[in-house]
Short mmCIF file of C-alpha atoms in Angstrom, two decimals:
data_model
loop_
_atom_site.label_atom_id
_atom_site.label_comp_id
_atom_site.label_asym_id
_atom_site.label_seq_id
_atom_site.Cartn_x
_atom_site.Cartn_y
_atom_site.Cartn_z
CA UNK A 59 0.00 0.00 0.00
CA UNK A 60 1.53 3.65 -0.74
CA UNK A 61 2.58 5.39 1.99
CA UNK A 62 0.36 8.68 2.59
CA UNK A 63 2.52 11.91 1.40
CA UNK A 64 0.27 14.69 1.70
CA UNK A 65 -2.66 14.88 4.57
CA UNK A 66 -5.15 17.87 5.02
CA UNK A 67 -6.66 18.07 8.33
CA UNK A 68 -10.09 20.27 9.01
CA UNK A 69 -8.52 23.28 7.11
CA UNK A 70 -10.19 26.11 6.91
CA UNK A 71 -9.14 29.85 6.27
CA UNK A 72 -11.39 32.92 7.27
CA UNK A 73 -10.65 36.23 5.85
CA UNK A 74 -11.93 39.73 6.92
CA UNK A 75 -13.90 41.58 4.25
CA UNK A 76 -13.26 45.51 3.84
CA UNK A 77 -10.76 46.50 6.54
CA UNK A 78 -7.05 45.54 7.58
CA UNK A 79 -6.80 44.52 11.04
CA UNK A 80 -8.65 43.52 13.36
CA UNK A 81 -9.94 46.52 16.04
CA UNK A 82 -8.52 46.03 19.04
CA UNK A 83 -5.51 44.53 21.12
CA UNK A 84 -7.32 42.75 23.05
CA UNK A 85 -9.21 41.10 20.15
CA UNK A 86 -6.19 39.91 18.32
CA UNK A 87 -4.68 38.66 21.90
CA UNK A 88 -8.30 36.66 22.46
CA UNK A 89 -8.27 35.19 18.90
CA UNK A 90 -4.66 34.32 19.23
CA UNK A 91 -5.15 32.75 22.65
CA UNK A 92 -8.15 30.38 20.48
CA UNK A 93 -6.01 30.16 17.74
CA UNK A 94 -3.45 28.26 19.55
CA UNK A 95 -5.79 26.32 21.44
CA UNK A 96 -7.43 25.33 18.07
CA UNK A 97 -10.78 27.21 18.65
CA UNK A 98 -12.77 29.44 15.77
CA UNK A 99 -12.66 33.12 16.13
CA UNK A 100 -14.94 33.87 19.13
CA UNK A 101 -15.52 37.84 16.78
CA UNK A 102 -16.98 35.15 13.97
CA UNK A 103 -20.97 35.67 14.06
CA UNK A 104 -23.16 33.16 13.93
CA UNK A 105 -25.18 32.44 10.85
CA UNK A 106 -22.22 33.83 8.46
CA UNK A 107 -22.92 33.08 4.71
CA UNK A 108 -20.11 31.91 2.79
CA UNK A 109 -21.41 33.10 -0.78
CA UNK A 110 -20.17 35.03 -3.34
CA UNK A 111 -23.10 35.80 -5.46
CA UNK A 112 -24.75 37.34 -2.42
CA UNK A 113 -23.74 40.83 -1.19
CA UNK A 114 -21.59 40.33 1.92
CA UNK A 115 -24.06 40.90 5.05
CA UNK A 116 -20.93 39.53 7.99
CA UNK A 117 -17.75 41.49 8.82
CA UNK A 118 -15.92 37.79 7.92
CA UNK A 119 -16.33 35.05 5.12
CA UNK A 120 -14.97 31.63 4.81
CA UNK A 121 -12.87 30.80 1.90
CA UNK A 122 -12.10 27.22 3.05
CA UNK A 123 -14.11 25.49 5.66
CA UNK A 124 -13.17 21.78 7.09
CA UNK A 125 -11.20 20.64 4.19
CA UNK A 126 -10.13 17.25 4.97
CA UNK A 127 -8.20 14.57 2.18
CA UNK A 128 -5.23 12.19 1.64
CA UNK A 129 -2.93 12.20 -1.22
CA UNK A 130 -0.65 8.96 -1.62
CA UNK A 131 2.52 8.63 -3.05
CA UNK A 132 2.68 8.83 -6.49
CA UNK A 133 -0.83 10.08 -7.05
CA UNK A 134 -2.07 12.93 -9.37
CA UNK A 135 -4.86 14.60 -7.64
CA UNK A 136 -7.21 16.99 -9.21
CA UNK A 137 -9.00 19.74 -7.60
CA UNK A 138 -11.43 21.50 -9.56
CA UNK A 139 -14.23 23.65 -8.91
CA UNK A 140 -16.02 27.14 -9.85
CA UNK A 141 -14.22 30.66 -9.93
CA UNK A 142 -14.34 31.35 -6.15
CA UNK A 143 -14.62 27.99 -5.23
CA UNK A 144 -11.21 28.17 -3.00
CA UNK A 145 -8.62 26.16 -5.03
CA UNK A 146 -6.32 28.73 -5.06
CA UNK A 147 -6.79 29.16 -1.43
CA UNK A 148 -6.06 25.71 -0.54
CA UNK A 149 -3.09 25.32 -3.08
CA UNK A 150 -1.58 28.52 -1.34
CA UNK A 151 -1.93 26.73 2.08
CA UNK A 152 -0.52 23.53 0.88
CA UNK A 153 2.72 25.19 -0.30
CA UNK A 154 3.11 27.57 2.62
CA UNK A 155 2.47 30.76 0.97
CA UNK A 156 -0.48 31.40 3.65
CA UNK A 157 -1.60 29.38 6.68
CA UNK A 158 -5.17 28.20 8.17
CA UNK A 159 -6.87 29.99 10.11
CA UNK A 160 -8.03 26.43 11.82
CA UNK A 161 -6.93 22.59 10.90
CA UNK A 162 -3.18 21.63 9.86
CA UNK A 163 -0.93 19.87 6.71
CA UNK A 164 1.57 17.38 6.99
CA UNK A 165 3.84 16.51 4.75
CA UNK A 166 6.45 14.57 4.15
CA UNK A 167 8.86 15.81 1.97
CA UNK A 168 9.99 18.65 -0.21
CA UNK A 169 6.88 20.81 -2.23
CA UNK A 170 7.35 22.76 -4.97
CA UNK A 171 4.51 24.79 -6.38
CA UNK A 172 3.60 26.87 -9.82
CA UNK A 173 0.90 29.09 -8.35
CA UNK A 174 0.95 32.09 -10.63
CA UNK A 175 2.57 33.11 -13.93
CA UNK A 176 6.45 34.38 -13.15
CA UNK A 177 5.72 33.40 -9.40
CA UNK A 178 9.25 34.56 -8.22
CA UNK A 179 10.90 35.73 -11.48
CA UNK A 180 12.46 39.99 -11.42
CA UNK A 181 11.54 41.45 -14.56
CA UNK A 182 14.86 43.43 -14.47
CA UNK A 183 16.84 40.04 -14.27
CA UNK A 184 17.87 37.52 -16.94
CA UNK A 185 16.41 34.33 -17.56
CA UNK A 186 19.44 32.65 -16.65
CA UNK A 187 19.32 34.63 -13.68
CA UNK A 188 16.09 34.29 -12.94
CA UNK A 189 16.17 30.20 -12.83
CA UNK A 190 18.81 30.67 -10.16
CA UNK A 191 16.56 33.26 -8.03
CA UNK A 192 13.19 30.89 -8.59
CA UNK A 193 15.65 27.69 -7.96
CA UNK A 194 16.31 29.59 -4.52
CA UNK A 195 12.87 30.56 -4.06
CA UNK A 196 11.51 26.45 -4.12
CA UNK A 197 14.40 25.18 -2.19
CA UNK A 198 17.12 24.30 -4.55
CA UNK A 199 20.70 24.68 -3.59
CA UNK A 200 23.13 26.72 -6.41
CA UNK A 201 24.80 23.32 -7.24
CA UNK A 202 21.12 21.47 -7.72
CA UNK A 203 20.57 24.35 -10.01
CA UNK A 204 24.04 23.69 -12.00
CA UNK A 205 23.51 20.62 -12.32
CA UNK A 206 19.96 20.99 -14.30
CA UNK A 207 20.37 24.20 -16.16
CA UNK A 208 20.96 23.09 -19.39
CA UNK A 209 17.96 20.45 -18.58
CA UNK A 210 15.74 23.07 -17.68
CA UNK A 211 16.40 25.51 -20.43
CA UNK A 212 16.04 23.73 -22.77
CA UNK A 213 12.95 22.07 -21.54
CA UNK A 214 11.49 25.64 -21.21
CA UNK A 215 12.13 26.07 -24.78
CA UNK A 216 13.57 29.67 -24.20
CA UNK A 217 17.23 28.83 -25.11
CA UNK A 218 17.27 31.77 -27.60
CA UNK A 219 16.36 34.56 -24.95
CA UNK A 220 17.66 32.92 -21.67
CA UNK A 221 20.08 35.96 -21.41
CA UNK A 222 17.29 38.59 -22.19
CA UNK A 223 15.39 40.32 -19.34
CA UNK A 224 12.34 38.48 -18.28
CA UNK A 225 10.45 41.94 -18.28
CA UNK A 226 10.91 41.21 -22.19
CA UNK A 227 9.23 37.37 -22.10
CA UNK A 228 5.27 37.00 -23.10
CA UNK A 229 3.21 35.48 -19.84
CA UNK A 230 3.84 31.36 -22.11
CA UNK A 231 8.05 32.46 -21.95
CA UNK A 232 7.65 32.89 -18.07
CA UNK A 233 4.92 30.11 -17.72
CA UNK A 234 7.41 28.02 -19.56
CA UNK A 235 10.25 28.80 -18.00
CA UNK A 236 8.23 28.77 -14.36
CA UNK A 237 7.36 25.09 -15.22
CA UNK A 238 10.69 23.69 -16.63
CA UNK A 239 12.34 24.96 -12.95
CA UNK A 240 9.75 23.14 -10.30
CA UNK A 241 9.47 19.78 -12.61
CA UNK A 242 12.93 19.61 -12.11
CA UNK A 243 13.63 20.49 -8.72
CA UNK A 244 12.67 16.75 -8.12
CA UNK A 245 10.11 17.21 -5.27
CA UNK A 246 8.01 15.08 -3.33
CA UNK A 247 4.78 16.82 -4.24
CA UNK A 248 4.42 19.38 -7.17
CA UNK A 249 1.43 21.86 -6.90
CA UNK A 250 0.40 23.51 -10.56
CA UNK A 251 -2.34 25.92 -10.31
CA UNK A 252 -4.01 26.99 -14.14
CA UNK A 253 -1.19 28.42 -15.23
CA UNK A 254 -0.58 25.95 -17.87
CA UNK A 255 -3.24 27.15 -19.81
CA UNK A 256 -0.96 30.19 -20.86
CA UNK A 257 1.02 27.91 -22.51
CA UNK A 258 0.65 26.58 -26.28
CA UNK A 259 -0.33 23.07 -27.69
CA UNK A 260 3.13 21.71 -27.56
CA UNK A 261 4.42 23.21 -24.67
CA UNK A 262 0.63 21.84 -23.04
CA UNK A 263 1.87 18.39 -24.45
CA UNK A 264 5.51 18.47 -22.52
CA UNK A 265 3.97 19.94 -19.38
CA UNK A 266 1.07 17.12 -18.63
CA UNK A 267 3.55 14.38 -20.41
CA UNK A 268 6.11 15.92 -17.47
CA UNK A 269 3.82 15.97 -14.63
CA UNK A 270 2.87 12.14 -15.95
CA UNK A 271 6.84 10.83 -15.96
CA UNK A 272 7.06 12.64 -12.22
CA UNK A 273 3.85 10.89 -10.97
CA UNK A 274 4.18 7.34 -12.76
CA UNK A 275 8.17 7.13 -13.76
CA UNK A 276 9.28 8.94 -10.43
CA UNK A 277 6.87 8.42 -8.17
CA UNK A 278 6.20 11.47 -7.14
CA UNK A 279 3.17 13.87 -6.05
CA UNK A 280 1.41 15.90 -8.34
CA UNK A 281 -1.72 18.16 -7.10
CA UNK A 282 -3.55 19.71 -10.11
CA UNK A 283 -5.46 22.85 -10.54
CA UNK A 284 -7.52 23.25 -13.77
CA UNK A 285 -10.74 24.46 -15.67
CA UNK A 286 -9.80 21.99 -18.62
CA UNK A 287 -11.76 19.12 -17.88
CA UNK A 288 -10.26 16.94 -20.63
CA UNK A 289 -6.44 17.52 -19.16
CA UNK A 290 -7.56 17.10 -15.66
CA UNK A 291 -9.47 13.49 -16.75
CA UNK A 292 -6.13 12.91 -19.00
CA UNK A 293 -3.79 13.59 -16.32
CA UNK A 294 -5.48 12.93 -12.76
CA UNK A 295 -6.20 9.34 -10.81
CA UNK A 296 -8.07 11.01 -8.45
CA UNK A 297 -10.49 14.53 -8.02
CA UNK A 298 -12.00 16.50 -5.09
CA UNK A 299 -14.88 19.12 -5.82
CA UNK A 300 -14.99 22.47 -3.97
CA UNK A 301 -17.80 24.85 -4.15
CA UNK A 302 -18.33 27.62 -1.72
CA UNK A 303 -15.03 26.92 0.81
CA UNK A 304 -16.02 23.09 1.27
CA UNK A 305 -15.67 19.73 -0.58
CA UNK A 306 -18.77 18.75 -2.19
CA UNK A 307 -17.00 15.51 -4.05
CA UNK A 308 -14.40 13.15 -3.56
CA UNK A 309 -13.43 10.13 -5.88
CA UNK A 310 -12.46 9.05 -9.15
CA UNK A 311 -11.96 11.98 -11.98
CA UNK A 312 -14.78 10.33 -14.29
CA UNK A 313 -17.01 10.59 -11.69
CA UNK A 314 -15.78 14.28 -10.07
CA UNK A 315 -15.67 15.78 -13.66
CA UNK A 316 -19.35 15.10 -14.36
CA UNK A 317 -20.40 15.97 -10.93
CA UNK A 318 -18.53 19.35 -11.02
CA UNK A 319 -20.45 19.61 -14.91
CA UNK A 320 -23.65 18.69 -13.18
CA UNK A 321 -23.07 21.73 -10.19
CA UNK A 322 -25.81 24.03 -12.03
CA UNK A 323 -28.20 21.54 -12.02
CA UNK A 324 -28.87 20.83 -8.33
CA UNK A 325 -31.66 23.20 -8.75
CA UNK A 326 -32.64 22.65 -12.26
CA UNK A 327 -30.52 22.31 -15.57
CA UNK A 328 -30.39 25.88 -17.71
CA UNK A 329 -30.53 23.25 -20.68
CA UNK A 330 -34.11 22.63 -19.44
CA UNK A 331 -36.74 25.62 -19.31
CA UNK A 332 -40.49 24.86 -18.04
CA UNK A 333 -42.63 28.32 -19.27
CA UNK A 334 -44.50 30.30 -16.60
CA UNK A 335 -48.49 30.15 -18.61
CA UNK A 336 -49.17 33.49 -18.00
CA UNK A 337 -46.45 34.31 -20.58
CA UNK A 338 -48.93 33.45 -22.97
CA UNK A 339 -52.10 34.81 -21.38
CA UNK A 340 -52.77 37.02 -25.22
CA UNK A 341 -51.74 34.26 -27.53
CA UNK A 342 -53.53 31.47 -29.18
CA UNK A 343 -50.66 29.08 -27.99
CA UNK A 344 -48.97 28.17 -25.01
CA UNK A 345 -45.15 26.71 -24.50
CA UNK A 346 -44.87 24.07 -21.98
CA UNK A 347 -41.29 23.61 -22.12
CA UNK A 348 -37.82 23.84 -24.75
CA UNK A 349 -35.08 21.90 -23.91
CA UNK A 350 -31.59 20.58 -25.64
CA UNK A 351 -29.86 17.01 -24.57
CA UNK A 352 -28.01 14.30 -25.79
CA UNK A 353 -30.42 11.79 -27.55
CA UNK A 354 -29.62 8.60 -24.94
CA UNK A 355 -29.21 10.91 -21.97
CA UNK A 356 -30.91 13.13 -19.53
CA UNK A 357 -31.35 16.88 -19.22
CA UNK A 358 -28.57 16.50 -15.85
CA UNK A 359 -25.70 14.86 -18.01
CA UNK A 360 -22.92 16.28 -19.24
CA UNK A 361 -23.38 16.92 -23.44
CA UNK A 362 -20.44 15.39 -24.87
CA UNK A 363 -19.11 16.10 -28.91
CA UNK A 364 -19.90 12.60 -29.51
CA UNK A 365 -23.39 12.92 -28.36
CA UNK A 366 -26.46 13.25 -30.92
CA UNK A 367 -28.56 15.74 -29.75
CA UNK A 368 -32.10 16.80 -29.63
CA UNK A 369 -33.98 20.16 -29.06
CA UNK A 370 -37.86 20.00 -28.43
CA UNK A 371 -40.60 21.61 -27.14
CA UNK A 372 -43.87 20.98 -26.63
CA UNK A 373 -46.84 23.59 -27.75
CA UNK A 374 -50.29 23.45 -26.94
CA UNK A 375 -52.56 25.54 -29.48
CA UNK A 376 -55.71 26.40 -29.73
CA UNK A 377 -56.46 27.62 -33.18
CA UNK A 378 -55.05 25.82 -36.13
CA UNK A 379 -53.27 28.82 -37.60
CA UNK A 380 -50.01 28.39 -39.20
CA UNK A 381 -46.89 29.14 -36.78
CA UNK A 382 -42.95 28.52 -36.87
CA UNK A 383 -40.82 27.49 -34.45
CA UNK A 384 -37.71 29.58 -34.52
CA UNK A 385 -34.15 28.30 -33.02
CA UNK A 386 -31.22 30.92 -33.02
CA UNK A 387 -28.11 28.87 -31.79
CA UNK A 388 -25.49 31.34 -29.89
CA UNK A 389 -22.22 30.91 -28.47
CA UNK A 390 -20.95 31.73 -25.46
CA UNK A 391 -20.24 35.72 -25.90
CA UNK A 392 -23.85 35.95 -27.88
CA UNK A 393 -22.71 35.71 -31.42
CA UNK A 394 -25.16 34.62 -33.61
CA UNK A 395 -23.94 31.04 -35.05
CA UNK A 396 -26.44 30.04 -37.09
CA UNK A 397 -31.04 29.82 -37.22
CA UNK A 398 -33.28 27.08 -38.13
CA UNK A 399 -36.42 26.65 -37.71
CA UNK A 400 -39.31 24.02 -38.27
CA UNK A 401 -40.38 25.36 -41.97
CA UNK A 402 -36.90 24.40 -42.65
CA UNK A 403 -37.53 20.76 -41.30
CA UNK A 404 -41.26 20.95 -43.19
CA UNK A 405 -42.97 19.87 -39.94
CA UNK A 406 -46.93 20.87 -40.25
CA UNK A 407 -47.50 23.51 -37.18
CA UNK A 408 -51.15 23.83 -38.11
CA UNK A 409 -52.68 21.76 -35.86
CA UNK A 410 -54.68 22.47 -33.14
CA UNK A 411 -54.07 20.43 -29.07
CA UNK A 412 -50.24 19.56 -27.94
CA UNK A 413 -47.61 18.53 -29.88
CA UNK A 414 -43.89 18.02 -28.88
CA UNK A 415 -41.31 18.92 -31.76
CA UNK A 416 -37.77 17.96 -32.36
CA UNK A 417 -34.85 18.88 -34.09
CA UNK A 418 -32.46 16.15 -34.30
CA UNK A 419 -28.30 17.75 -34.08
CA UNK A 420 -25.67 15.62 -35.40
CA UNK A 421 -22.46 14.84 -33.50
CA UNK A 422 -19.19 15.88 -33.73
CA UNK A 423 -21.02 19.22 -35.25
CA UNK A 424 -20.46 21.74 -32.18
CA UNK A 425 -17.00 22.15 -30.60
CA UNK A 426 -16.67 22.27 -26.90
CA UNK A 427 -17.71 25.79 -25.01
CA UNK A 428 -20.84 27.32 -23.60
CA UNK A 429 -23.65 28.61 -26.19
CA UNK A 430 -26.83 29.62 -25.79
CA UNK A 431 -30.63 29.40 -27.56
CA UNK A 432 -33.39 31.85 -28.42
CA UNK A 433 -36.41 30.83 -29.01
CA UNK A 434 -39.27 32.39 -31.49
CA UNK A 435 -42.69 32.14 -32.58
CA UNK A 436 -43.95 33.71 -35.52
CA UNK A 437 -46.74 33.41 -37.79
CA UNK A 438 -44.09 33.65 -41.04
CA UNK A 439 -44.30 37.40 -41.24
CA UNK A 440 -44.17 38.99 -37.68
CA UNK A 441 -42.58 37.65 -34.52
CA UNK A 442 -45.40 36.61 -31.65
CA UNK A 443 -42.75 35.59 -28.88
CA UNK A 444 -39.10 36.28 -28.22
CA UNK A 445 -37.49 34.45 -25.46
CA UNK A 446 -33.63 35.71 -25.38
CA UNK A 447 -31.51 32.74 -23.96
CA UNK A 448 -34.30 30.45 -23.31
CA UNK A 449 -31.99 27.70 -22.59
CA UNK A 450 -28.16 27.22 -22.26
CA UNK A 451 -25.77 24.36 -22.61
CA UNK A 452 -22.14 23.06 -22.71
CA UNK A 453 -20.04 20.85 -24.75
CA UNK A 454 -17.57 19.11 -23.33
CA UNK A 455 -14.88 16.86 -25.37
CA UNK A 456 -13.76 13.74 -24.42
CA UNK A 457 -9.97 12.92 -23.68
CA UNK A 458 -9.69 10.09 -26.12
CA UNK A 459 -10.62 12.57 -28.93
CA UNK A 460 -7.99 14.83 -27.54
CA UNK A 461 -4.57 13.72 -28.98
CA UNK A 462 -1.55 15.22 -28.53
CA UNK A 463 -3.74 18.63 -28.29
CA UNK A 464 -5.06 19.53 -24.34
CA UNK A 465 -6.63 22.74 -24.88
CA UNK A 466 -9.49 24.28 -27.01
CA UNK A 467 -9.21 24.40 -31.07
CA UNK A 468 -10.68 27.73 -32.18
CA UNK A 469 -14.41 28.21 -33.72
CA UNK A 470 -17.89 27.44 -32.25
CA UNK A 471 -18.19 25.05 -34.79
CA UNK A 472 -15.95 21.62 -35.29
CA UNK A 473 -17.57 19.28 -37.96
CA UNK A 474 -16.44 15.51 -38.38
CA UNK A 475 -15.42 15.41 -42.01
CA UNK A 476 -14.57 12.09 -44.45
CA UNK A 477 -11.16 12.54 -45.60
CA UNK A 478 -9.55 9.88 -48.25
CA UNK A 479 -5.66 9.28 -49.22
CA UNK A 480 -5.04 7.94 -53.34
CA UNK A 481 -2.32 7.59 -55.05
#
């Protein structure tokens, strides 16, 4: 059995909104006296909401609150959640930057994290230079840092301007250069927040096949921090949830990936939309619902690019006059992609009682992002009933599709074409 590396006991950091310090002497000397004796602030009121959506109504919040996991030796663990969701909280108390307010780490080893882009790099200093400082920064000695300089420049791929000022370097140089210097200072456990996503396809390609050589080749710790589901389900053996401070899921990365995908639908999906009747108090129809999901799943699971899918509806009329169902596909910064609607599929709309239409989507036709729907009734000349954003969804890729390629490809679009080779 691996020996435990990394374990997070009850953490939990609080953090004072609007003012520095904290009032008073003999505040600080009370919370200091619970502090060491392992107690919560006795200033922290009761009934404190820890939510960012709402305006603050408590002097404190709680970015973390009773974090508790293992990480073994050897293991890649993912931690994903929301913006605001306090990964970058907990990865700054794992490597030391900050501490809890409450609960502990041990660790056994050396840690060596990549929390932001040029974490420790002068811009008035070389490259060169610069490894040296950031080599100093995570704990290396000057002769560690002879010995892998050549390794790590040219890793970093900046060979050609390792003796220009980093002030000069693009955010990928320094990324790149960040990287190359804590994947080889050999730690025990390396901590990469999203930096990586900086970087480009190739340099994405060395950096997860890197973190994969330190985890299975050296058997060391990797603890990954990343919005890019398809590198964290490529890279990870293991994924915690946060949302609001606290961990909401613990397990395998199939299963944390589509329960962090599933987050908005706890209280509904936004790919599902039931109509309020009174919208349709003047009209000679009624909209029961519209809604867009892959053909053999449900409205709560995640929409894949392999997935068919199918928008419907279902109308209720009581005349039998002629309408038109109207679909205008957006993506996820409100272009316009493309319309359709059901003249275009020559489906008969002139009937009176409920009917459910479909349109049927083909896969591999969307590429992976966030896009919305409008939906619109008209009569063929005049428009009867606008609903802006009636429903939204998200396409997500699958890692086997992936490649050598870990990020997005550009477009909104990404057909699957037939492509022949003859001599």
């Amino acid at each position: 059995m691996s020996e435990v590396i990394l374990k997070a006991e009850n953490i939990s950091k609080q953090y004072r909104l609007g003012v520095v310090g904290t009032g008073t002497i003999s505040h600080d000397l009370n919370r200091f006296w619970h502090k060491i004796r392992r107690k919560e602030d006795p200033y922290t009121k009761v009934g404190a909401v820890n939510d960012r959506s709402s305006q603050a109504k408590e002097e404190y919040v709680w970015a973390l609150r009773d974090i508790n996991f293992e990480v073994k030796k050897g293991e890649v663990l993912g931690i994903i959640g929301k913006n605001g969701a306090g990964k970058s909280t907990l990865l700054k108390i794992l490597s030391r930057v900050t501490g809890p307010t409450m609960g502990s780490i041990k660790t056994k080893g050396r840690i060596a994290s990549l929390l932001e882009v040029g974490t420790g790099f002068h811009p008035e200093l070389t490259g060169r230079e610069n490894i040296y400082l950031n080599g100093a920064i995570l704990g290396m000695t000057k002769a560690e840092v002879n010995a892998k300089i050549d390794e790590i420049i040219e890793f970093s791929g900046c060979t050609m301007y390792v003796d220009t000022p980093v002030k000069r370097y693009s955010s990928g140089m320094r990324v790149r250069l960040a990287f190359a210097v804590a994947a080889h200072l050999e730690p025990e456990i390396l901590v990469i927040d999203e930096v990586l996503a900086v970087g480009d396809a190739e340099f994405q390609k060395k950096a997860i096949g890197k973190m994969q050589d330190i985890s299975q080749g050296e058997g060391r710790t990797v603890l990954f921090v990343s919005h890019n589901m398809a590198a964290v389900k490529s890279l990870c053996t293991r994924a915690i949830v946060l949302e609001n401070g606290t961990t909401v899921f613990e397990g395998s990365t199939d299963q944390a990936v589509n329960f962090y995908l599933n987050l908005d639908n706890a209280e509904g999906s936004t790919s599902l939309r039931y109509f309020d009747q009174e919208y349709f108090e003047k009209q000679s129809f009624k909209i029961d619902y519209v809604g867009i999901k892959a053909e053999t799943k449900n409205y709560k699971e995640p929409i894949t690019r392999e997935d068919r899918l199918v928008l419907e509806t279902s109308i209720n009329k009581e005349t039998n006059e002629e309408i038109v169902v109207v679909f205008r596909f957006k993506d996820g910064d409100g272009n316009f992609i493309f319309v359709n609607n059901s003249n275009m599929g020559n489906v008969d709309m002139s009937f009176t009682g409920t009917k459910k239409t479909q349109m049927l989507l083909p896969d591999f036709f969307f590429n992976e992002g966030n896009f919305s729907i409008d939906l619109m009734i008209t009569n063929g000349r005049k428009a009867l009933f606008l609903e802006p954003d009636a429903i939204q969804f998200t396409i997500i890729q699958e890692e086997k599709s992936l490649g050598q390629w870990m990020g997005k490809s550009p477009g909104v679009l990404k057909p699957k074409f037939t492509w022949n080779a003859e001599d």
